[in-house]
Short mmCIF file of C-alpha atoms in Angstrom, two decimals:
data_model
loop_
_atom_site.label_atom_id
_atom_site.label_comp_id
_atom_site.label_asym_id
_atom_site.label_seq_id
_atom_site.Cartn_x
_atom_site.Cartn_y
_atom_site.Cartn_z
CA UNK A 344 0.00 0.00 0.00
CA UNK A 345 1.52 3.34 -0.97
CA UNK A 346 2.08 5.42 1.90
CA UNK A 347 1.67 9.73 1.71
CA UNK A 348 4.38 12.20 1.72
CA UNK A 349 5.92 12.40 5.24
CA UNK A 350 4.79 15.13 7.28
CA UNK A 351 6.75 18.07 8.66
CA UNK A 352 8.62 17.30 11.32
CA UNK A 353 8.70 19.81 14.71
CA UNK A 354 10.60 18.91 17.98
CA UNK A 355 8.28 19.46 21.03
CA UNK A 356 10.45 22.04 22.57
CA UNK A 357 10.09 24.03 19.40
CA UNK A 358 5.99 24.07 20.04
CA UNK A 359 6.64 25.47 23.47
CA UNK A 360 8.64 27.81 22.01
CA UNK A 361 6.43 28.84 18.93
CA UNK A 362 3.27 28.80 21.12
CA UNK A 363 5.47 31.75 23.37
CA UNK A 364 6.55 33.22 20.84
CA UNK A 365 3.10 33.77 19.34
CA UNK A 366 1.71 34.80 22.26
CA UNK A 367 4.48 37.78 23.22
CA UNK A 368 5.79 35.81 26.14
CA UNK A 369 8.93 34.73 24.76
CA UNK A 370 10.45 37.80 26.20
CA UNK A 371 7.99 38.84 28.09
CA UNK A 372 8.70 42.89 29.48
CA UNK A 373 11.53 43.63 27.06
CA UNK A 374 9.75 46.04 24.75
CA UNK A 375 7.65 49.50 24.93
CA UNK A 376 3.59 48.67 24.22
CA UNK A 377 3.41 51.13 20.74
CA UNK A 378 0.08 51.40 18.35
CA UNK A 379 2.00 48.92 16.20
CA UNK A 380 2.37 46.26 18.38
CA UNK A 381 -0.96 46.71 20.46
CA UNK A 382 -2.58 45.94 16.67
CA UNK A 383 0.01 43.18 16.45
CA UNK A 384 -0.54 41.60 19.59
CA UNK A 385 -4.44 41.73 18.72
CA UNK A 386 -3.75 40.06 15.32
CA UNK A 387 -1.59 37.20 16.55
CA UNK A 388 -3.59 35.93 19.95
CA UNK A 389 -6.75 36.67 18.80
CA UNK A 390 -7.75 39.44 20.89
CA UNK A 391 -7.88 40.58 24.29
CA UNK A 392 -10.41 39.48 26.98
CA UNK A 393 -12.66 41.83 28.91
CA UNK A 394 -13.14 40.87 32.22
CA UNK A 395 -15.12 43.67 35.13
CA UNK A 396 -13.15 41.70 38.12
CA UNK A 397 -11.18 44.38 39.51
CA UNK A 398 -9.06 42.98 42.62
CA UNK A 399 -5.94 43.94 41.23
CA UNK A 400 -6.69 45.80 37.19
CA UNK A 401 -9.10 45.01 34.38
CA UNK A 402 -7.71 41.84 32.24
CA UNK A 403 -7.02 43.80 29.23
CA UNK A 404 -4.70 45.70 30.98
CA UNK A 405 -3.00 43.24 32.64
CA UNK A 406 -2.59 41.21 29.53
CA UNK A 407 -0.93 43.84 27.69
CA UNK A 408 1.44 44.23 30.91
CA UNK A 409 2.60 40.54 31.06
CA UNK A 410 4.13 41.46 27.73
CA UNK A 411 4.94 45.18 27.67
CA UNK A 412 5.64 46.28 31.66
CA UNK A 413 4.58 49.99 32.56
CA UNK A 414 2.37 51.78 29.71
CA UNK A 415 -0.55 54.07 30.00
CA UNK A 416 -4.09 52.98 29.77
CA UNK A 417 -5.24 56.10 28.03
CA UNK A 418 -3.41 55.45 25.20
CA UNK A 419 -4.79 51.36 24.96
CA UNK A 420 -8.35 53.23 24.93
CA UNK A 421 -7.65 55.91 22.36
CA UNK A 422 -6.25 52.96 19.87
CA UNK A 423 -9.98 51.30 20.59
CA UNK A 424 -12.40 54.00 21.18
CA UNK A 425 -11.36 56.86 19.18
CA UNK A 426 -8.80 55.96 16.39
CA UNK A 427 -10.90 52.64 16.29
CA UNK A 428 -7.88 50.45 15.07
CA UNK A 429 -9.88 47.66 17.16
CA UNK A 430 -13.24 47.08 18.29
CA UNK A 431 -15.12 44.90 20.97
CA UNK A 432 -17.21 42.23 20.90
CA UNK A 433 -17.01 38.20 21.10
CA UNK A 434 -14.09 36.51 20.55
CA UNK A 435 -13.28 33.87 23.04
CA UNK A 436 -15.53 36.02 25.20
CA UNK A 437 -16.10 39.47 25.14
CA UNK A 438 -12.53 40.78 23.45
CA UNK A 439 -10.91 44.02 22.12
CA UNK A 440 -10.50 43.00 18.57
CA UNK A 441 -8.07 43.76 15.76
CA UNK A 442 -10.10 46.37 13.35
CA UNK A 443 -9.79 43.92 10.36
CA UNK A 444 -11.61 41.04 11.76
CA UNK A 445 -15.11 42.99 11.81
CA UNK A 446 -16.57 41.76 8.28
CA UNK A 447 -16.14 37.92 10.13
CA UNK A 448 -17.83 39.69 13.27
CA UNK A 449 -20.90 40.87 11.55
CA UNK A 450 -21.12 37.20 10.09
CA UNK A 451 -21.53 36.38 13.63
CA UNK A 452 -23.60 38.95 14.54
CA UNK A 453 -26.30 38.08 11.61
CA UNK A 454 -26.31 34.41 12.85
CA UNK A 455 -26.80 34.94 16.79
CA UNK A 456 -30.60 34.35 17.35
CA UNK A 457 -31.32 34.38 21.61
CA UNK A 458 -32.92 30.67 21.69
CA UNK A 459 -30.29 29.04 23.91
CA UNK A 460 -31.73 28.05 27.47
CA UNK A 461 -29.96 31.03 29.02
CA UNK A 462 -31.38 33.82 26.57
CA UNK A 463 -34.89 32.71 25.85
CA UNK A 464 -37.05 33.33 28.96
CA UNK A 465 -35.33 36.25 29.32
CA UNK A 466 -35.73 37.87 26.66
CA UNK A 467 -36.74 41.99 26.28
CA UNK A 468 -39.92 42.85 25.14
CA UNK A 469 -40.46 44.25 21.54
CA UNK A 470 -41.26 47.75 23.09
CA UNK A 471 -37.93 47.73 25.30
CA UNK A 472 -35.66 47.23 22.18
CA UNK A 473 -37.59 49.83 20.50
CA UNK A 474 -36.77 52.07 23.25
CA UNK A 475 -33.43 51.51 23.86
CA UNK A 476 -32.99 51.77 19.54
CA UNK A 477 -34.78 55.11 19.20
CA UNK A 478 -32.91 56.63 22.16
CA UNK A 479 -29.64 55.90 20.99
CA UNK A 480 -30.66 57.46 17.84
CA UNK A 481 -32.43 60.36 19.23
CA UNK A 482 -29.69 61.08 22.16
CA UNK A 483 -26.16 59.08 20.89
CA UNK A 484 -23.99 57.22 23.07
CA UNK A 485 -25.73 55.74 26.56
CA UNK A 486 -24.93 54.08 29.08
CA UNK A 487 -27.01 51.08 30.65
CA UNK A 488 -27.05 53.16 33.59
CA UNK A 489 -29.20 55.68 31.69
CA UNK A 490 -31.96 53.54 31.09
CA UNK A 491 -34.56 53.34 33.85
CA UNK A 492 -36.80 50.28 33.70
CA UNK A 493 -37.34 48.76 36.92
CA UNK A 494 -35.38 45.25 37.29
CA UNK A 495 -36.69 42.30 37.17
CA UNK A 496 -37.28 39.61 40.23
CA UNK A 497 -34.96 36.89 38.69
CA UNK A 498 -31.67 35.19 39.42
CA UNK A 499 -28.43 35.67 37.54
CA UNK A 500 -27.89 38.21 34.23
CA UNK A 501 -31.10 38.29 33.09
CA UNK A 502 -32.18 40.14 36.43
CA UNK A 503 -30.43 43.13 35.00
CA UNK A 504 -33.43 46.09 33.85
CA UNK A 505 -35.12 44.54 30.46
CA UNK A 506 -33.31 47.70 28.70
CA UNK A 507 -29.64 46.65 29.90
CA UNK A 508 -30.81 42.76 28.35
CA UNK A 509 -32.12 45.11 25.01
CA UNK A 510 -28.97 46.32 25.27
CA UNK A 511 -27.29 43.40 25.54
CA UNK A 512 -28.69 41.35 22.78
CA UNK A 513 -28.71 44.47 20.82
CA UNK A 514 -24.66 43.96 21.15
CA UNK A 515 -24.82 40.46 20.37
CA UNK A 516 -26.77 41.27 16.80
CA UNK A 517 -24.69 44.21 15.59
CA UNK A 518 -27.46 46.59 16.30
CA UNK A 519 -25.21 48.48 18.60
CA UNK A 520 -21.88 49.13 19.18
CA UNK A 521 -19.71 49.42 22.46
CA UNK A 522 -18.38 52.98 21.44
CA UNK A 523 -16.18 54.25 24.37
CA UNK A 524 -15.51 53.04 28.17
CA UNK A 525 -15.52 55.22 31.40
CA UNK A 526 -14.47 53.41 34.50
CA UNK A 527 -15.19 50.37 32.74
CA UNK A 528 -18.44 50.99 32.04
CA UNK A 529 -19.79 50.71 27.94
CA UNK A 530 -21.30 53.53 26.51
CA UNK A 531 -23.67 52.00 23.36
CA UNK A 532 -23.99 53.79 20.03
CA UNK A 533 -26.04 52.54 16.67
CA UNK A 534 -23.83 50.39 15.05
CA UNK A 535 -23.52 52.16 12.40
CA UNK A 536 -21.48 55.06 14.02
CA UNK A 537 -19.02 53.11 15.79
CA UNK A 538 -18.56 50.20 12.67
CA UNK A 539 -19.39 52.09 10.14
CA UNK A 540 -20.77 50.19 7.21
CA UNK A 541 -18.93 46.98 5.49
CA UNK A 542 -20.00 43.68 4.35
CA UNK A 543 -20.29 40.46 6.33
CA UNK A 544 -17.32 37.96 5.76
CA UNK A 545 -18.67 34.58 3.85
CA UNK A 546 -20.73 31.93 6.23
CA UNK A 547 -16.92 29.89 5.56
CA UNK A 548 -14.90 32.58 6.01
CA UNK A 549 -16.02 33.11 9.57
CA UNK A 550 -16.11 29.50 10.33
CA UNK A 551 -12.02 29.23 9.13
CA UNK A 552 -11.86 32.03 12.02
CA UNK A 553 -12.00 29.31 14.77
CA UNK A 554 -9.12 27.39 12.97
CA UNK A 555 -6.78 30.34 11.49
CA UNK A 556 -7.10 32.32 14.77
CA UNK A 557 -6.57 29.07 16.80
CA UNK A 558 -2.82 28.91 15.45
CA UNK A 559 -1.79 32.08 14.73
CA UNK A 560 -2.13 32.33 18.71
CA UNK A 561 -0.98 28.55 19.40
CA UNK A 562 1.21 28.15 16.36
CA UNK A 563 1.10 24.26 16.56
CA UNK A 564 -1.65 22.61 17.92
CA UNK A 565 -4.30 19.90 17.44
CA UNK A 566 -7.86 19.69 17.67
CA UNK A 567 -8.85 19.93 21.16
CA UNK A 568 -6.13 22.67 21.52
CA UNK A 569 -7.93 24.93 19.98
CA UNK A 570 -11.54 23.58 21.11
CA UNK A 571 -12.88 27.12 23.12
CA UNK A 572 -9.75 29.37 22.13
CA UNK A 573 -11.96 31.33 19.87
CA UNK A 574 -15.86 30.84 20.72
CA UNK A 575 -16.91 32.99 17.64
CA UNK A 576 -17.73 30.59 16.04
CA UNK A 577 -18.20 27.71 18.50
CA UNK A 578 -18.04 25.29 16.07
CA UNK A 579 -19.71 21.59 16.71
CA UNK A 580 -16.98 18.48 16.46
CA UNK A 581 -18.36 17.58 12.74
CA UNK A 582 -18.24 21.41 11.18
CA UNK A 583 -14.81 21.14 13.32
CA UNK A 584 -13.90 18.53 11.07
CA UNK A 585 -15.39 20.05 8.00
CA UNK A 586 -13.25 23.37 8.20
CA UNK A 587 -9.75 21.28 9.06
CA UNK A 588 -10.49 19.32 6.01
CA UNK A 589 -11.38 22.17 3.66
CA UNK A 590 -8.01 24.28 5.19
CA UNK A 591 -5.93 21.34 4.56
CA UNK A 592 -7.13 20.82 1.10
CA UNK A 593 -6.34 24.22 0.35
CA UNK A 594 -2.82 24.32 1.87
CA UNK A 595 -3.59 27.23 4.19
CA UNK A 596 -3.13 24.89 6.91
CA UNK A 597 -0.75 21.48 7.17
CA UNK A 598 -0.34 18.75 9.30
CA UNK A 599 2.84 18.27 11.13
CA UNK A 600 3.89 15.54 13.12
CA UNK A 601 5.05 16.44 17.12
CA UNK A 602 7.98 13.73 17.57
CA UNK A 603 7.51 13.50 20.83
CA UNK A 604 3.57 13.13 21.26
CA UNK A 605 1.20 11.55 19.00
CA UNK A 606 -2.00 12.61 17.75
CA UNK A 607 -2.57 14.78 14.65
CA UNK A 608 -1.23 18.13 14.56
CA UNK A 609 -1.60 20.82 12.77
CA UNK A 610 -0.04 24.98 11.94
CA UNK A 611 -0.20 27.75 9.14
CA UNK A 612 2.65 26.77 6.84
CA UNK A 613 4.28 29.77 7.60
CA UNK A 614 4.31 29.46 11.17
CA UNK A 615 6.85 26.48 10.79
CA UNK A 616 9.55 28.49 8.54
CA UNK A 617 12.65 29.18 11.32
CA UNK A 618 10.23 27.57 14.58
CA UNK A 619 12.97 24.88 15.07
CA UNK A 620 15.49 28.10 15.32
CA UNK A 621 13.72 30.23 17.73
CA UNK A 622 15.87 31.16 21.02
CA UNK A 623 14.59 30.20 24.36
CA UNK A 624 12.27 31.87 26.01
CA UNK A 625 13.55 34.61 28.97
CA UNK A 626 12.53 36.92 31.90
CA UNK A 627 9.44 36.76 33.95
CA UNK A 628 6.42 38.13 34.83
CA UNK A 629 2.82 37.49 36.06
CA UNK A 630 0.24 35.94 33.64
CA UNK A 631 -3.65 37.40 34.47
CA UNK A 632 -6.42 34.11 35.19
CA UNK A 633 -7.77 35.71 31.78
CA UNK A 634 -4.81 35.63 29.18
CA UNK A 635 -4.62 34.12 25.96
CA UNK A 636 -2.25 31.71 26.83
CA UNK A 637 -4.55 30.36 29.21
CA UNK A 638 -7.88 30.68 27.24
CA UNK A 639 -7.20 26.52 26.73
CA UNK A 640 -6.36 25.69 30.03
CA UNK A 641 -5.64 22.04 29.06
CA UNK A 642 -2.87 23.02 26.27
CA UNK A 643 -1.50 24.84 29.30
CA UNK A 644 -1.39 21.19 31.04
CA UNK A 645 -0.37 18.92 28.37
CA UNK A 646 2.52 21.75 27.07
CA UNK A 647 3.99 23.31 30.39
CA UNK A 648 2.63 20.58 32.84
CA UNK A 649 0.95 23.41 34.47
CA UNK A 650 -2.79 22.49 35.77
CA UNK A 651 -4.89 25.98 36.25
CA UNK A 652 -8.10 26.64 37.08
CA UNK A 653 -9.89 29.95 37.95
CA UNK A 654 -10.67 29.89 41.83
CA UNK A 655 -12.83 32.93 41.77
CA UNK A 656 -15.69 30.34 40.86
CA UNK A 657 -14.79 28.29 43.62
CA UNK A 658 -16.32 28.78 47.37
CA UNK A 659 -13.53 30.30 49.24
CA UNK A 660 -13.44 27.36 51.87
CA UNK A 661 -12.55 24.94 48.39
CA UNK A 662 -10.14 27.33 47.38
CA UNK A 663 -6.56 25.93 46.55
CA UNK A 664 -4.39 29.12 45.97
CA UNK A 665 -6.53 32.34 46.05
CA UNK A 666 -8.87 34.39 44.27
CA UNK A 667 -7.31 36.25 41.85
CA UNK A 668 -4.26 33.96 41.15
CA UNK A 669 -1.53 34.89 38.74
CA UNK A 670 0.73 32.10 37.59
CA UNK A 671 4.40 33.18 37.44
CA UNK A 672 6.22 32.72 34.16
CA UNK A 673 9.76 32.45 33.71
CA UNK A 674 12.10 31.62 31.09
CA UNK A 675 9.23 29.98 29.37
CA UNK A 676 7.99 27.75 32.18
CA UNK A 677 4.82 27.93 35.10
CA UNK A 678 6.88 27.56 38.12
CA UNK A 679 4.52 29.24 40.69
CA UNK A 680 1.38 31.46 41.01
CA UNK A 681 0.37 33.96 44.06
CA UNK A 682 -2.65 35.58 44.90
CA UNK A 683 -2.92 39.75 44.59
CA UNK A 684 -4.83 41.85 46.11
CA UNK A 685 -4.69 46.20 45.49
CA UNK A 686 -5.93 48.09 48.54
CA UNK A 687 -6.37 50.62 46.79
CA UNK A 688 -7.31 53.22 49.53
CA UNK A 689 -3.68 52.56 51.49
CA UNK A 690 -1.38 52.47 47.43
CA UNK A 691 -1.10 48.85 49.03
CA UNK A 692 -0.46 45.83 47.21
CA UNK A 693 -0.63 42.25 49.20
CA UNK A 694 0.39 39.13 48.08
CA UNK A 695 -1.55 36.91 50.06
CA UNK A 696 -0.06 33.91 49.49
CA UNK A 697 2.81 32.68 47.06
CA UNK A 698 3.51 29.12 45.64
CA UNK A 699 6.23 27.28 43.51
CA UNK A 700 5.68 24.59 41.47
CA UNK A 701 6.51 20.56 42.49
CA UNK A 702 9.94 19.89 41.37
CA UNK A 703 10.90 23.97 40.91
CA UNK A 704 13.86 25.28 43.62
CA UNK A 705 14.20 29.63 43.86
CA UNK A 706 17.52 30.67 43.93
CA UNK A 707 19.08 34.30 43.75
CA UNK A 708 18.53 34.79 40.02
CA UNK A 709 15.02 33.95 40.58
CA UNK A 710 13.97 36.02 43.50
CA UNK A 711 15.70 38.95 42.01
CA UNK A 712 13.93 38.73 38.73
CA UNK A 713 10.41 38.09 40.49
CA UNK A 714 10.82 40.87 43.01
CA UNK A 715 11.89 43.38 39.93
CA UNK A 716 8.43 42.05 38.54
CA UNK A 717 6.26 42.45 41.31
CA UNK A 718 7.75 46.25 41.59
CA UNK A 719 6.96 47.01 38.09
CA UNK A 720 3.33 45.57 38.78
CA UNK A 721 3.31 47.87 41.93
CA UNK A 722 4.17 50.94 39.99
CA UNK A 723 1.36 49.73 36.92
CA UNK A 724 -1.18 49.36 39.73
CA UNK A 725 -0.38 52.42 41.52
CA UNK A 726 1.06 50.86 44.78
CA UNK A 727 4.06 52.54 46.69
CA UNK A 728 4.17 49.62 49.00
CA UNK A 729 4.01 45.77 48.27
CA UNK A 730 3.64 43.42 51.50
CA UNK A 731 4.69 39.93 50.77
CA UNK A 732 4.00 36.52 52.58
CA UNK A 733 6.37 35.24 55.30
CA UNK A 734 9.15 33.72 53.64
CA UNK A 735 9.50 35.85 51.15
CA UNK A 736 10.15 39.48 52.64
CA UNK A 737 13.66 39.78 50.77
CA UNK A 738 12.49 39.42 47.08
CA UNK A 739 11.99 43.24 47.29
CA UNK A 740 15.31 44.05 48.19
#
């Protein structure tokens, strides 16, 4: 039986390596956050997660941290707000997205119909969306705290007021637009004067998305890698299959075989030119429960035999490591996480507690780099004091 061409080989350190890379970790701190490379860093990961927890800073900006240190957060919101070189709405969840990627959005956005079990008891009335439409006409940008309807009596998002739901699945359609932030809270416009007008990407077009974006932020990575690292689309296993077999076919994406794990595996062709040359990954720095590089927490396991989960779910008496935890990455590994908290009132920041990783032993070189770290995450949080768990008072110097 004839047998196919061999497939490209790639050594398993060079993954771990690519996969950093991709993300902006390989070297994580080394380089000022410019226009340019906020737009980059949007284009390779896939976007930037909103989050409203707010124990330590909003996910977006700690995200860009990780990678860039100090920068200032006015300038992240003029990029998105008013030179509108990104946008928001759903990526793996609700994202800051690279300004190019819309005409896939709006594909999305045409498509999203409120039947799931979550959306369709709760639904707005016809006369609430009307409302909501005609003020944001009538009056431009609002915010949900500008609408007035009494709340509703029942449990969990859909108890916000029937116009912030309006609003909401408003968003969701493409009928409005998130068009600036103020203390984290969305101001809505019409659509149309935040997106301004363009066509929808083809029905296949946005369903390559999930794959394409999947490893330009992963570089190498199979299936269930990218299962959940971009939820628009969430794509069902056999339309999974579908778009792998259609990309492949086309040569925009090629298997490669991992030598040291098995499986099939997959990148962009042009991911793999110079991966096998790439330098290993330095410094440290903190990575927030809601970065890319941990939007498929079991790639995170199987790569960097690091097992995460977000505690902030989890009743505080089940609680393993904290709240808020931040894993600490250096020279490309997970070999701890500790748990922040900002008082902000006191320019206080507390690390409640602070573990290392089975198997990983601190030494000089290490506590220097991490205390450098946590004082540049003092300074980006506006702290003049960091307090530290016992046993660790002399990383600060």
């Amino acid at each position: 039986m004839a047998r196919g061409p061999a497939l490209p080989q790639i050594s398993l350190q060079a993954v771990r390596r690519l996969w950093l890379h991709r993300q902006g970790l390989a070297a994580p701190r080394s380089q000022r956050l410019t226009r340019a490379r906020f737009v980059d860093h949007l284009r390779r990961t896939g976007g930037l997660q909103l989050d409203s927890v707010n124990v330590l800073d909003r996910a977006h900006y700690l995200t860009l941290w990780s990678r860039f240190g100090d920068y200032d957060r006015a300038l992240v919101d003029r990029w998105t707000y008013r030179d509108r070189v990104a946008y928001e709405h759903w990526g793996h969840e609700a994202c800051v997205l690279p300004a190019e990627r819309l005409p896939r959005s709006r594909r999305g956005m045409q498509r999203f119909a409120p039947r799931g079990a979550w959306w369709a008891d709760h639904r707005p009335s016809l006369a609430s969306t009307r409302r909501v439409l005609r003020r944001l006409r009538d009056e431009g940008p609002l915010e949900s705290a500008d609408f007035a309807a009494a709340p509703t009596s029942s449990p969990g998002w859909w108890s916000w007021k029937e116009d912030k739901r309006a609003l909401e699945i408003l968003w969701h359609q493409g009928r409005v637009a998130v068009s600036s932030r103020k203390h984290f809270r969305r101001a809505y416009d019409i659509a149309e004067r935040v997106y301004g007008e363009g066509p929808a990407a083809p029905l296949a077009a946005w369903q390559d998305g999930w794959l394409l974006d999947g490893l330009s932020g992963n570089g190498v990575a199979t299936e269930k890698h990218l299962v959940n690292y971009c939820t628009h689309p969430r794509l069902k296993a056999d339309d999974r299959r579908r778009v792998l077999a259609r990309n492949l076919k086309a040569g925009r994406v090629v298997e490669v075989s991992v030598g040291e794990r098995d499986g099939r595996w997959f990148a962009l062709p042009e991911m793999l030119e110079g991966a096998q040359r790439l330098d290993a990954p330095t410094g440290t720095t903190l990575v927030c429960p809601f970065d890319s590089l941990l939007w498929q927490r079991g790639r995170a396991e199987d790569l960097l035999d690091f097992s995460y989960r977000i505690e902030i779910y989890v009743p505080q008496p089940k609680r393993v490591y904290g709240y808020y935890v931040l894993p600490i990455l250096h020279d490309g590994r997970f070999v701890g996480r500790l748990d922040p908290k900002l008082h902000r009132e006191r320019g206080l920041l507390e690390i409640k507690s602070l573990h290392l990783e089975p198997g990983f032993t601190r030494d000089a070189d290490f506590d220097a780099r991490l205390g450098e770290t946590l004082h540049d995450l003092a300074r980006f949080v506006g702290a003049g004091d960091v307090r530290l768990p016992r046993g660790w008072k002399g990383l600060l110097g």
